[in-house]
Each structure stands twice: as structure tokens, then as C-alpha cells.
mmCIF file of C-alpha atoms and ligand atoms in Angstrom:
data_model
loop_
_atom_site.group_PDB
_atom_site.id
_atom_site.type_symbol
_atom_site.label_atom_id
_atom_site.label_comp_id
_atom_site.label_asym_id
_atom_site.label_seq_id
_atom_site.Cartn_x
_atom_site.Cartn_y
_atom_site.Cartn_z
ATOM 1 C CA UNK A 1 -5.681 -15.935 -5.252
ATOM 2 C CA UNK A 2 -7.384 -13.167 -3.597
ATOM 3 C CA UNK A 3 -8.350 -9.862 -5.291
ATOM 4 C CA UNK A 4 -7.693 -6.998 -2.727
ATOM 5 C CA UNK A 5 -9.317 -3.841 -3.768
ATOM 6 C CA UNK A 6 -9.177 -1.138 -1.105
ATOM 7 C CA UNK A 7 -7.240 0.304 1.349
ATOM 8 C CA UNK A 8 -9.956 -0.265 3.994
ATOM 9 C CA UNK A 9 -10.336 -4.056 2.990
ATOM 10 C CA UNK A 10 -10.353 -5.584 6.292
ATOM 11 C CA UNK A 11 -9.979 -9.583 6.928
ATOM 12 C CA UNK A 12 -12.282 -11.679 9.403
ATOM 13 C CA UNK A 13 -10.576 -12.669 12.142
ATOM 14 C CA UNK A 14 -11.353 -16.600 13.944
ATOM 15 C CA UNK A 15 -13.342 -14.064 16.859
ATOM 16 C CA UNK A 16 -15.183 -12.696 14.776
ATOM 17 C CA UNK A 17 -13.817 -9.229 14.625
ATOM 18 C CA UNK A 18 -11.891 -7.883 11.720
ATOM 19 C CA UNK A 19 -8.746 -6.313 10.811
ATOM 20 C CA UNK A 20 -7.643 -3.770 7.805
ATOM 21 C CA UNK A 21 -5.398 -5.842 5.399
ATOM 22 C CA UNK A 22 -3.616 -2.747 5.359
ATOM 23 C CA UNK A 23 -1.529 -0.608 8.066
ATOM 24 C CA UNK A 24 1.068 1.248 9.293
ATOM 25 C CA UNK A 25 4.163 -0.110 11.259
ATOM 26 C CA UNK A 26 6.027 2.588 13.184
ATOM 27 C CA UNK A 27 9.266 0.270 14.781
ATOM 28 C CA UNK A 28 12.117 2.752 15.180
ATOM 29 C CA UNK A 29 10.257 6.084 14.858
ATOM 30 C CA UNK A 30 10.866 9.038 17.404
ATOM 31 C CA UNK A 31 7.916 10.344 19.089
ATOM 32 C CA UNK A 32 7.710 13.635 16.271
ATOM 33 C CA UNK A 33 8.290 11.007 13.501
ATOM 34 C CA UNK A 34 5.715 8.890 14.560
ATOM 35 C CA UNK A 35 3.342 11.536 15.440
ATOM 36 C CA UNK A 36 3.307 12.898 11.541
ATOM 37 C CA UNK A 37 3.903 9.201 10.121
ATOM 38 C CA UNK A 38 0.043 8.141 11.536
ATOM 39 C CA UNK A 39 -1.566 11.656 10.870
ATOM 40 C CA UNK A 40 -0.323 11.466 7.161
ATOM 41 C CA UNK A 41 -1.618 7.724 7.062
ATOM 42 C CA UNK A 42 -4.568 8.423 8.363
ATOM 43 C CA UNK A 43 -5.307 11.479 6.254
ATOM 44 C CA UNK A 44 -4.109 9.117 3.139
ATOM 45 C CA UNK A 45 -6.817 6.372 4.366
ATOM 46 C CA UNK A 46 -5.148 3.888 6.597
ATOM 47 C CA UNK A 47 -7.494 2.881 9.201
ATOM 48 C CA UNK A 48 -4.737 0.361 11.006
ATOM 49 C CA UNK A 49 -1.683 1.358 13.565
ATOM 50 C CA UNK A 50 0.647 -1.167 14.312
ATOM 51 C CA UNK A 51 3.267 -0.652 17.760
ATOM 52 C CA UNK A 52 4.342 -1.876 21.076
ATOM 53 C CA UNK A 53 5.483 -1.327 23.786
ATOM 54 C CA UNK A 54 9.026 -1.979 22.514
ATOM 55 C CA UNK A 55 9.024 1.092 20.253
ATOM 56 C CA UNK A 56 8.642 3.532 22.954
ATOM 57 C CA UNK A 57 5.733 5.275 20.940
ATOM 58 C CA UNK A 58 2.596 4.496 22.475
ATOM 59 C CA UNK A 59 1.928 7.591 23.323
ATOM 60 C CA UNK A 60 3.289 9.763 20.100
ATOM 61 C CA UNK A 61 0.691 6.857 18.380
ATOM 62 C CA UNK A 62 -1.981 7.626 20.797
ATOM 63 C CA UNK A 63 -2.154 11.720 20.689
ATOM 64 C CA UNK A 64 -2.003 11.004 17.131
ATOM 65 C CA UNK A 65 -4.857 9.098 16.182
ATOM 66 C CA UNK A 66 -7.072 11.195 18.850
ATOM 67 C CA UNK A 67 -6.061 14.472 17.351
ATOM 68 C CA UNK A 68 -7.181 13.332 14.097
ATOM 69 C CA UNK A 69 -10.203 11.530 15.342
ATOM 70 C CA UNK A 70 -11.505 14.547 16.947
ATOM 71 C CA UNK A 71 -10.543 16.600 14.203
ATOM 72 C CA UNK A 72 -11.620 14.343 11.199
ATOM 73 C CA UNK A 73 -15.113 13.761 13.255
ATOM 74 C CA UNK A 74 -14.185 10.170 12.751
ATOM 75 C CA UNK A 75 -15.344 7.518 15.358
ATOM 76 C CA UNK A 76 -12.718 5.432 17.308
ATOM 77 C CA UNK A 77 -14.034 2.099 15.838
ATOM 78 C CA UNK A 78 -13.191 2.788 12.699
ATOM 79 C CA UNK A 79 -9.627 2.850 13.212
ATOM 80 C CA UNK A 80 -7.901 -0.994 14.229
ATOM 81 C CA UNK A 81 -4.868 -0.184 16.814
ATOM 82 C CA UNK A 82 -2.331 -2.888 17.323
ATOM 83 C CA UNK A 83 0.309 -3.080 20.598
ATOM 84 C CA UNK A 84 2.121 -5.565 21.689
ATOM 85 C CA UNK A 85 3.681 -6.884 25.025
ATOM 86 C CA UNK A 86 7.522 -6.743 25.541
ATOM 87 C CA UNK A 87 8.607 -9.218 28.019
ATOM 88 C CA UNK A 88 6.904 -12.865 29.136
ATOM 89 C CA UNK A 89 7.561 -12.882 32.376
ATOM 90 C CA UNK A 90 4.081 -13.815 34.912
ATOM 91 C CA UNK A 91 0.362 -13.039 34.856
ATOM 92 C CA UNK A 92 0.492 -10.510 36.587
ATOM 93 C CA UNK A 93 2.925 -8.617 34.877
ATOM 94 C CA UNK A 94 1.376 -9.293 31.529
ATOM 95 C CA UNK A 95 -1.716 -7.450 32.679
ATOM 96 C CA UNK A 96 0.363 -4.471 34.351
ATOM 97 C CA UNK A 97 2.112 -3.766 31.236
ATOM 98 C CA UNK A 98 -1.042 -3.858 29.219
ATOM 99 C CA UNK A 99 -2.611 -1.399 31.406
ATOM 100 C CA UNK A 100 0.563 0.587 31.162
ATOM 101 C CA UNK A 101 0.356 0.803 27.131
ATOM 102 C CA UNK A 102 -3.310 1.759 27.395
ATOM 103 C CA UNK A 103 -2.581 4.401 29.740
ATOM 104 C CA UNK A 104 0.672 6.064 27.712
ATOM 105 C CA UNK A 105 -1.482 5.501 24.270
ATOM 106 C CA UNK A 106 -4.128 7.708 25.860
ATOM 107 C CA UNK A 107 -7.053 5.004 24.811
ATOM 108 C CA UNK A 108 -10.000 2.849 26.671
ATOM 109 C CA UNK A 109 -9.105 -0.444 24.480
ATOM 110 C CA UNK A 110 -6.237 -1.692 21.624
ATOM 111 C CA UNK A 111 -7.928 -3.668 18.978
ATOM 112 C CA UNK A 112 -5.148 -6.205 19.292
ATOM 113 C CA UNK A 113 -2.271 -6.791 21.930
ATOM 114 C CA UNK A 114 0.130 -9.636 20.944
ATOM 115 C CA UNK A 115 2.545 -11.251 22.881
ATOM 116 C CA UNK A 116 6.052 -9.907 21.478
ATOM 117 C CA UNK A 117 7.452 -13.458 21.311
ATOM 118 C CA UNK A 118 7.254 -17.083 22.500
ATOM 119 C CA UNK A 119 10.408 -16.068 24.704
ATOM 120 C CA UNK A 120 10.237 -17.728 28.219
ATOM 121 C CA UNK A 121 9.195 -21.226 27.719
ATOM 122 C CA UNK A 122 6.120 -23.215 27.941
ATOM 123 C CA UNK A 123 4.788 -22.267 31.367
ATOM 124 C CA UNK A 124 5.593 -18.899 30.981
ATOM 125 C CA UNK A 125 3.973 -18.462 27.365
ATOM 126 C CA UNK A 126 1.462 -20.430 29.130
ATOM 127 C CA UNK A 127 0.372 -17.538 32.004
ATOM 128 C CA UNK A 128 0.792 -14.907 29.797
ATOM 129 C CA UNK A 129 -1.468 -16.463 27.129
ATOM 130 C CA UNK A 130 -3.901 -16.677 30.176
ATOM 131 C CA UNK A 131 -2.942 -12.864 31.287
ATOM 132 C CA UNK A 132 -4.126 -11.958 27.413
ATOM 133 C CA UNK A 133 -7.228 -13.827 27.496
ATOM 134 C CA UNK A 134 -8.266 -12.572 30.516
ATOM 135 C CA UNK A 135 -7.606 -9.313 29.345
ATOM 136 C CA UNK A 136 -10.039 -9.917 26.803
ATOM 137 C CA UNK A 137 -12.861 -10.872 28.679
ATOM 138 C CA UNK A 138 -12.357 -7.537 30.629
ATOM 139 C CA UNK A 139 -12.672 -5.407 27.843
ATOM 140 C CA UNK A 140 -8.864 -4.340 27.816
ATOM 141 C CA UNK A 141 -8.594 -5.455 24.017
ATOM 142 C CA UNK A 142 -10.833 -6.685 21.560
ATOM 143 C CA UNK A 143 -8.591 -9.851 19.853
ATOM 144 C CA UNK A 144 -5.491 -11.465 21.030
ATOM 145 C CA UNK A 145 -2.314 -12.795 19.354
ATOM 146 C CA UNK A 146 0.562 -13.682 19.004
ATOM 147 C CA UNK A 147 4.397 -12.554 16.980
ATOM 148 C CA UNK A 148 7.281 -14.713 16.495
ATOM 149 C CA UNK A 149 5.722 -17.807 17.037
ATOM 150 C CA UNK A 150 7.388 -20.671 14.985
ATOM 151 C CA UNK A 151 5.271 -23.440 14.079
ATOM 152 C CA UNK A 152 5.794 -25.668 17.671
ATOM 153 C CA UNK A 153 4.479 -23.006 19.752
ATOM 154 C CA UNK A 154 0.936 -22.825 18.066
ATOM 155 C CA UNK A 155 1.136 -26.570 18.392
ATOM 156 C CA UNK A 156 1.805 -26.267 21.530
ATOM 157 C CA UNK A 157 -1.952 -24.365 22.284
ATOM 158 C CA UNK A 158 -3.357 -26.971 19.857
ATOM 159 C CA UNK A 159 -1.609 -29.793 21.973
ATOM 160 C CA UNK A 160 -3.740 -28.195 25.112
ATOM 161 C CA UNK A 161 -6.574 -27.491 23.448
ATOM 162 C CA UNK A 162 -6.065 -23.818 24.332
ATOM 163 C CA UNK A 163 -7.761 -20.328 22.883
ATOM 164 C CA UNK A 164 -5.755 -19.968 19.658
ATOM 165 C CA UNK A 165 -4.406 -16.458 18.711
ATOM 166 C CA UNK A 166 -6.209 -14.832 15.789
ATOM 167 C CA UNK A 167 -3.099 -13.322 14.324
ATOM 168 C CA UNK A 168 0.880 -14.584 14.177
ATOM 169 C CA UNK A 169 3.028 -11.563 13.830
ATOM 170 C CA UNK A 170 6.253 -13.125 11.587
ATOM 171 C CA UNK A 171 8.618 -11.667 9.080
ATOM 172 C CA UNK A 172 7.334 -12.515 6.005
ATOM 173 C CA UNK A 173 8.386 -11.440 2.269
ATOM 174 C CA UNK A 174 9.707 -13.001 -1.373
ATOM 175 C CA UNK A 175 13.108 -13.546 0.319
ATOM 176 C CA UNK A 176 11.355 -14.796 4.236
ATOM 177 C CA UNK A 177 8.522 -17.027 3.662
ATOM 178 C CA UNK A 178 8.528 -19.492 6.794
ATOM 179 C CA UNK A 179 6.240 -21.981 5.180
ATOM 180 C CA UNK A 180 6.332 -24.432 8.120
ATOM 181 C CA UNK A 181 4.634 -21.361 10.528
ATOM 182 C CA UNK A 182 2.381 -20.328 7.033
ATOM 183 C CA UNK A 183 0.971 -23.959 6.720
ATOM 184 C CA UNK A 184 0.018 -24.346 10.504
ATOM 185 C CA UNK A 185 -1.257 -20.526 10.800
ATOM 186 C CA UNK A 186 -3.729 -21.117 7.572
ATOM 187 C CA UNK A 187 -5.023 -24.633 8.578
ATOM 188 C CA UNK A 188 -5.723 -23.154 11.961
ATOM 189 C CA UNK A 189 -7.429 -20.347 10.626
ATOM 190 C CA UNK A 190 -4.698 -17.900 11.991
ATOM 191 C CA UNK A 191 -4.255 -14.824 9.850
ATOM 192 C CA UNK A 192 -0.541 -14.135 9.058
ATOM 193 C CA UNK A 193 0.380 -11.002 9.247
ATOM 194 C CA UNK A 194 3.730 -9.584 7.797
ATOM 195 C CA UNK A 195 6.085 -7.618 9.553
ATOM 196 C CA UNK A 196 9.358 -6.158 7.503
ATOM 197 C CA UNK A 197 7.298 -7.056 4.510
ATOM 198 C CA UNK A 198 9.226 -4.654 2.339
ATOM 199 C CA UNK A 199 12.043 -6.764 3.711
ATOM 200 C CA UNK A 200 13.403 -3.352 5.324
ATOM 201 C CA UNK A 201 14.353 -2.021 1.731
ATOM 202 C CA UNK A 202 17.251 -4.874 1.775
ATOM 203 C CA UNK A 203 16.523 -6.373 -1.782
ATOM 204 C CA UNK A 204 15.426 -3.579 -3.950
ATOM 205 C CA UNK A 205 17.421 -4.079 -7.151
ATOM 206 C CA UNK A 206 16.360 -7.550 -7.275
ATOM 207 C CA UNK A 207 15.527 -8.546 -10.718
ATOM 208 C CA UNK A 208 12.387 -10.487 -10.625
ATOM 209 C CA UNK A 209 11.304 -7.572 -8.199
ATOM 210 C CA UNK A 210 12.416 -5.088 -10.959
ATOM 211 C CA UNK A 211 10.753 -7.076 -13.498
ATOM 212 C CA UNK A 212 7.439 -6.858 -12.367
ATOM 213 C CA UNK A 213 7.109 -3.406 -11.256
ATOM 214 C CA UNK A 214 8.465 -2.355 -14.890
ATOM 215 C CA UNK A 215 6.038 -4.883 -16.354
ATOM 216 C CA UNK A 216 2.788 -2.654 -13.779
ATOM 217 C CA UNK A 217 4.250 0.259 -13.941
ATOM 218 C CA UNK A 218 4.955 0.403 -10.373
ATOM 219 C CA UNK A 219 7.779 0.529 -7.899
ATOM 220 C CA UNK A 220 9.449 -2.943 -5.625
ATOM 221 C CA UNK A 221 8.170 -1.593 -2.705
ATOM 222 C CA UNK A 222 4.597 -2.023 -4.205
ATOM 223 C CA UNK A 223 5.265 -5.109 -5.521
ATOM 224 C CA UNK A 224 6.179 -6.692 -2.677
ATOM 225 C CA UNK A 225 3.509 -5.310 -0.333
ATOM 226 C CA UNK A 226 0.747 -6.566 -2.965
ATOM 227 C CA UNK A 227 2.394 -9.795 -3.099
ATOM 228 C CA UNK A 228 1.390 -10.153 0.287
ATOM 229 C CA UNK A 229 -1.836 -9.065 -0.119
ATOM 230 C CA UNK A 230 -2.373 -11.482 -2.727
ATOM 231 C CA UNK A 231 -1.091 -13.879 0.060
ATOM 232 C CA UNK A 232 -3.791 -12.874 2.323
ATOM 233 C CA UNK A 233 -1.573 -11.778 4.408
ATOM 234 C CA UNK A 234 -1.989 -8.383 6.269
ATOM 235 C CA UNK A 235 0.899 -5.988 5.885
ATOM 236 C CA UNK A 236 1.843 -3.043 7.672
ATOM 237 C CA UNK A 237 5.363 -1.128 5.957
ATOM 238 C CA UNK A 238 6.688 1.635 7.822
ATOM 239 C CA UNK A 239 8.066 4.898 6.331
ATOM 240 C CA UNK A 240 8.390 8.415 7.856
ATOM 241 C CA UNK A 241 7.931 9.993 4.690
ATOM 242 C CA UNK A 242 4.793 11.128 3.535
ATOM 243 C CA UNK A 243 5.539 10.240 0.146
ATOM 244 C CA UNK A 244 6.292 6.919 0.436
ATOM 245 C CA UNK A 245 2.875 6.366 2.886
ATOM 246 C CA UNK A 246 1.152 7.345 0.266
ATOM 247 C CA UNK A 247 2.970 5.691 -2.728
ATOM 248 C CA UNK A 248 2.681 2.364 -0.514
ATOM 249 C CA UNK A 249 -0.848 2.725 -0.134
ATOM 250 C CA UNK A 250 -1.563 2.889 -3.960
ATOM 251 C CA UNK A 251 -1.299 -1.403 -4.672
ATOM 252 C CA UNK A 252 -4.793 -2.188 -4.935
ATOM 253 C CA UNK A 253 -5.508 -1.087 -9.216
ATOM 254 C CA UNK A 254 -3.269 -3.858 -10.697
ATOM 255 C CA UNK A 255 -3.012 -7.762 -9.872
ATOM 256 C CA UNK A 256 0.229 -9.700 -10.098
ATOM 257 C CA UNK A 257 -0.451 -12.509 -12.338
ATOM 258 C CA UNK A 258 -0.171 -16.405 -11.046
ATOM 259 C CA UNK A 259 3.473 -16.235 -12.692
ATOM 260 C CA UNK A 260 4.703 -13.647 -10.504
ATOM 261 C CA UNK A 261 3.649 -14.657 -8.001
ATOM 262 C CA UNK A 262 4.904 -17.764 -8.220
ATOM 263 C CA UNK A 263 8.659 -16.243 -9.409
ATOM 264 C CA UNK A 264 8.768 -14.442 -6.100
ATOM 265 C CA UNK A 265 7.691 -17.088 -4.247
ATOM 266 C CA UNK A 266 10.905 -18.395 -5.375
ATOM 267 C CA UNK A 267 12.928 -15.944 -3.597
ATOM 268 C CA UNK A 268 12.922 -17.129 -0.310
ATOM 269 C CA UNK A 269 16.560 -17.197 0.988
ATOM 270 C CA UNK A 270 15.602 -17.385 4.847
ATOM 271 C CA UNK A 271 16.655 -13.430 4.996
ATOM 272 C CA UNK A 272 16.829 -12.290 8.310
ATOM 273 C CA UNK A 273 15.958 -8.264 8.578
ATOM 274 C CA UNK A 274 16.177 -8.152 12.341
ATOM 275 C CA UNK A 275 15.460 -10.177 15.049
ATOM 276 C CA UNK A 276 14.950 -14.099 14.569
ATOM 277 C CA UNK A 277 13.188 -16.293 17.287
ATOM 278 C CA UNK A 278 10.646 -17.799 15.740
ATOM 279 C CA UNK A 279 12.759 -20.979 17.414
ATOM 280 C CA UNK A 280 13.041 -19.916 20.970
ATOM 281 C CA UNK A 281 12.833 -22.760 23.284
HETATM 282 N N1 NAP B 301 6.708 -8.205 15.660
HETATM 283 C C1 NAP B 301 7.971 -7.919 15.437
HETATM 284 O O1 NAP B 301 8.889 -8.517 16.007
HETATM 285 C C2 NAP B 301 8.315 -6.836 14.475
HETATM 286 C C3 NAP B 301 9.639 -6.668 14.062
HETATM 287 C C4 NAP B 301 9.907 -5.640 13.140
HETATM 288 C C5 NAP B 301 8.873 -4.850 12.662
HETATM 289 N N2 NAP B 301 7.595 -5.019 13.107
HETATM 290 C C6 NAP B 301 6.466 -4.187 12.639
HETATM 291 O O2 NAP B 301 6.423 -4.242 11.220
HETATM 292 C C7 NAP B 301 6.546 -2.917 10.687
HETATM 293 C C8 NAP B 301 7.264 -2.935 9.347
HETATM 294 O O3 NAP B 301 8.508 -3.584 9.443
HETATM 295 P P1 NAP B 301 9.916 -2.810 9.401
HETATM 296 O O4 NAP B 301 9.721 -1.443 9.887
HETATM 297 O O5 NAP B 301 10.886 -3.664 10.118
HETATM 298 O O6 NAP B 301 10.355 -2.849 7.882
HETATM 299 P P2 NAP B 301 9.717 -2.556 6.417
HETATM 300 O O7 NAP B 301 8.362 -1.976 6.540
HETATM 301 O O8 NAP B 301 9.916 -3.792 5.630
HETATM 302 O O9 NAP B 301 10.740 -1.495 5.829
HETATM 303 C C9 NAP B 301 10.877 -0.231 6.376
HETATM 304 C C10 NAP B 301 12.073 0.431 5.674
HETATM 305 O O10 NAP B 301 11.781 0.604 4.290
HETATM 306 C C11 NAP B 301 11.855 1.997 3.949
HETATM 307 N N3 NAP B 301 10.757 2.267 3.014
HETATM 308 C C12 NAP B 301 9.431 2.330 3.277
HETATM 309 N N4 NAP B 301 8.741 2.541 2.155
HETATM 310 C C13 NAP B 301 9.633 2.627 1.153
HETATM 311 C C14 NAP B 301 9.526 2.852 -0.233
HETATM 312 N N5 NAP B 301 8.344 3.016 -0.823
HETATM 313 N N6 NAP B 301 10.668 2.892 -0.978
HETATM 314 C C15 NAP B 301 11.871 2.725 -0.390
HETATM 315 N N7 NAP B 301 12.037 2.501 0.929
HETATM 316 C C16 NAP B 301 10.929 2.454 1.695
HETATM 317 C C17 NAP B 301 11.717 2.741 5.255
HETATM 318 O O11 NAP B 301 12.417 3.976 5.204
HETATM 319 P P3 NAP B 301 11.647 5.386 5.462
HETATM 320 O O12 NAP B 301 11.001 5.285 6.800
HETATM 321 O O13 NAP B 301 12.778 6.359 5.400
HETATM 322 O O14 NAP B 301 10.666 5.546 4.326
HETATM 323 C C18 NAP B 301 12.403 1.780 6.236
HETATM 324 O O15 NAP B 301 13.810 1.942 6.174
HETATM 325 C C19 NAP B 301 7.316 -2.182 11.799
HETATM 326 O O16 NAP B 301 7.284 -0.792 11.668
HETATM 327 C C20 NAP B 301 6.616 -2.720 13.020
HETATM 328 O O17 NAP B 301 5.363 -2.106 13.184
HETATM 329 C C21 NAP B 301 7.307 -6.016 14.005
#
């Protein structure tokens, strides 16, 4: 079991480049909301952004993060900036829309652009996987990867002897564990990383969640965000309130033991938090 100690622990990636364990997911956040949500995580110590194109807050992310760059004095590279591509639908297109997100976010690279989802089948997945590596080798983002991909479309890349993603973008909690896409992520050497990982506040109440943040004198949502970490997984909770950036943030001064762990493990009840296509044809 890994020991996580900091907030700016970052995880080597199969390309060589790395990404903070840690970050902040801004899904469903207006433009003001997400403009204070990254200052205040920045200013608490988060050095990782995670949105897309879907959210509609490129841009709030963006100004953001280059306000308090310029204003912190710290350098772009220190900070890991995630987007991610709404619709399969050609090559071209891929690359257009990843030149679009640059543009609204306001910067010259995104550390990582995933493809939203495996949605469009396997010759569609297949040009847009090209589009992405492409994109790469021009600079446009550092790594490439992938969300949503259930465990036959990263054997379908295998099956072609394709680049593999460095990251799979999944729901992933106690109560959503998708072993089958877990097992074929870690043999590949595919970090997981865990979106909803606070299982969007559904299961707080839960017992054996309870029972361990009584027994570290801590709260669920820190439970289950360290139970990730001690996963190796990377996780990236969302909240608009300062408070709860913050409070999220502080999981890396206690350890679940190999018991809890294994008692949330237990948990998984296939919960769905929102969309589910890890399937997709
Ligand atoms: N790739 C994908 O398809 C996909 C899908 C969904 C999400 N994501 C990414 O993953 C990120 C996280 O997932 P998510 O936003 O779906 O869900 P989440 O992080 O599991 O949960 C967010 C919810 O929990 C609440 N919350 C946060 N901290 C809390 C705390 N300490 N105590 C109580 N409630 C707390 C938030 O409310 P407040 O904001 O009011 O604090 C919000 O309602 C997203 O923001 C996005 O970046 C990716």
C-alpha cells in the first residue's frame, strides 16, 4: 500500500511526465464559481485542474490559474492542467476542438487532453486516438488519455499494438470500483484516475465510512479521497466552497490501516453517480 504524504505528490506517468495525485474537478461550476473554486485551491496548494470542454469553463479555469500565476510569481509548469474532448467524431475535428479549448483557456499547452469517452466505435476512437497523438507530437499537450474506457477498449489499442493512454478517467470509489477496467489499467501501466471519487456526496452516512473517520478523527469525505490515494489512484473532488477545498486537501497525516481498506473495498455496489459508458459499443 502506498504512503501518500503531500499535496504536491505527483505520480510518473508511462511518458515519462508526471501528474499531482491530487486535484481539483470543477464539472458543473459557473464561470464565477469556478473562477474562486481554482484560486482558493491553488492558494491552499493544489497544483492540478481538472475540466473539459463539456463543462463550459475553460476559460473561467484559464483566467484563473494565470491571474494567480502572475500574481503568486509561480511558473506555469508547476501547475498540471487537465481538458478533455467532448465529441468523437473525425481527425480533424478532434484537433479543431483542441485548439478551441486552448484558445478559450487562454494557455500555449494542457498537460493532459483525454478523449471524453470511447463513444463512436472502433474506427472512430481509432482517428481520434490518432488526432490526440498527433497533437502531442506538435506540442498541443504534453500526455494523452483517455475517460470512460471499459476494459475492451484499452484492449482494443493493445490488440493493434497502438500508443496506450497514460491515464483512464473512470468513476471510481468504495461503492464503484470497476475491477475489470482497474486490473487491465495497472498491468498496462495506466494510472487510474478517479472521477466522482467522493461518490458525489451520495453515501455519506455509511457506516464503515463513519467508522473510520471517527476511528482518525476525520470526516467521509476524507476518508474516501485517501482511500484512493492509498489505491494509487489520482483523485480530483470538486467543491465550490472554500472550506471544503481545504478540508479535502488535509488527507495526507493519517493512513487507513490494511483493514479499512479492505472493509471499503467491500462496498462496491456498481453505484452509478452520473453518466455510465464505460460499455459503449
Ligand atoms: N470524465 C468524466 O466523465 C467525469 C464525470 C464526472 C466528473 N468528472 C470530474 O471529476 C470531478 C469530481 O467528480 P464530481 O464532481 O462528479 O463529484 P465528487 O467530487 O465526488 O463530489 C462532488 C460533490 O460533493 C460535494 N462535496 C465536496 N466536498 C465535500 C465535503 N468535504 N463534504 C461534503 N460534500 C462535499 C460537492 O458539493 P460542493 O461543491 O457544494 O462542496 C459536490 O456536490 C468533476 O468535478 C470533474 O472534474 C469527470
Amino acid at each position: 500500500m502506498p504512503t501518500v504524504t503531500s499535496l504536491a505528490a505527483r505520480l510518473k506517468m508511462r511518458d515519462g511526465h508526471s501528474i499531482p495525485q491530487f486535484g481539483l474537478g470543477v464539472y458543473e461550476m459557473s464561470d464565477s464559481e469556478t473562477y474562486n473554486s481554482v484560486k482558493w485551491a491553488l492558494e491552499a496548494g493544489y497544483r492540478h485542474v481538472d475540466t473539459a470542454e463539456w463543462y463550459e469553463n475553460e476559460g473561467a479555469c484559464g483566467r484563473s490559474l494565470s491571474d494567480w500565476l502572475k500574481s503568486s510569481g509561480t511558473p506555469r509548469s508547476e501547475i498540471f492542467f487537465t481538458s478533455k474532448l467532448m465529441h468523437n467524431r473525425t481527425y480533424a475535428s478532434a484537433l479543431s476542438d483542441l485548439r478551441l479549448s486552448l484558445k478559450k483557456s487562454g494557455l500555449t499547452y494542457f498537460d493532459l487532453y483525454l478523449m471524453h469517452s470511447a463513444i463512436g466505435g472502433p474506427e472512430i476512437r481509432k482517428e481520434v486516438w490518432r488526432a490526440l497523438c498527433d497533437a502531442k507530437e506538435e506540442g498541443l499537450v504534453r500526455s494523452i488519455g483517455v475517460s470512460n474506457w471499459g476494459a475492451k477498449h484499452i484492449q482494443e489499442l493493445l490488440d493493434r499494438n497502438a500508443e496506450l493512454p497514460v491515464i483512464n478517467q473512470i468513476d471510481l470509489h468504495p461503492f464503484m470500483r470497476h475491477p475489470e477496467i482497474v486490473d487491465i489499467c495497472e498491468k498496462n501501466d495506466i494510472i487510474l484516475e478517479a472521477w466522482g471519487p467522493l461518490a458525489r456526496a451520495m453515501r455519506f452516512g455509511h457506516s464503515v465510512v463513519v467508522k473510520a473517520a471517527k476511528a482518525h478523527k476525520k470526516d467521509e469525505a476524507q476518508i474516501m479521497l485517501r482511500w484512493g490515494l492509498q489505491h494509487g489512484f489520482v483523485v480530483i473532488p470538486k467543491s465550490v466552497s472554500q472550506k471544503r477545498i481545504v478540508s479535502n486537501a488535509n488527507i495526507f497525516d493519517f493512513e487507513l490501516t490494511k483493514e479499512e481498506m479492505a472493509e471499503l473495498d467491500d462496498l462496491d455496489e456498481y453505484l452509478v453517480t452520473d453518466w455510465d459508458v464505460v460499455d459503449t459499443a
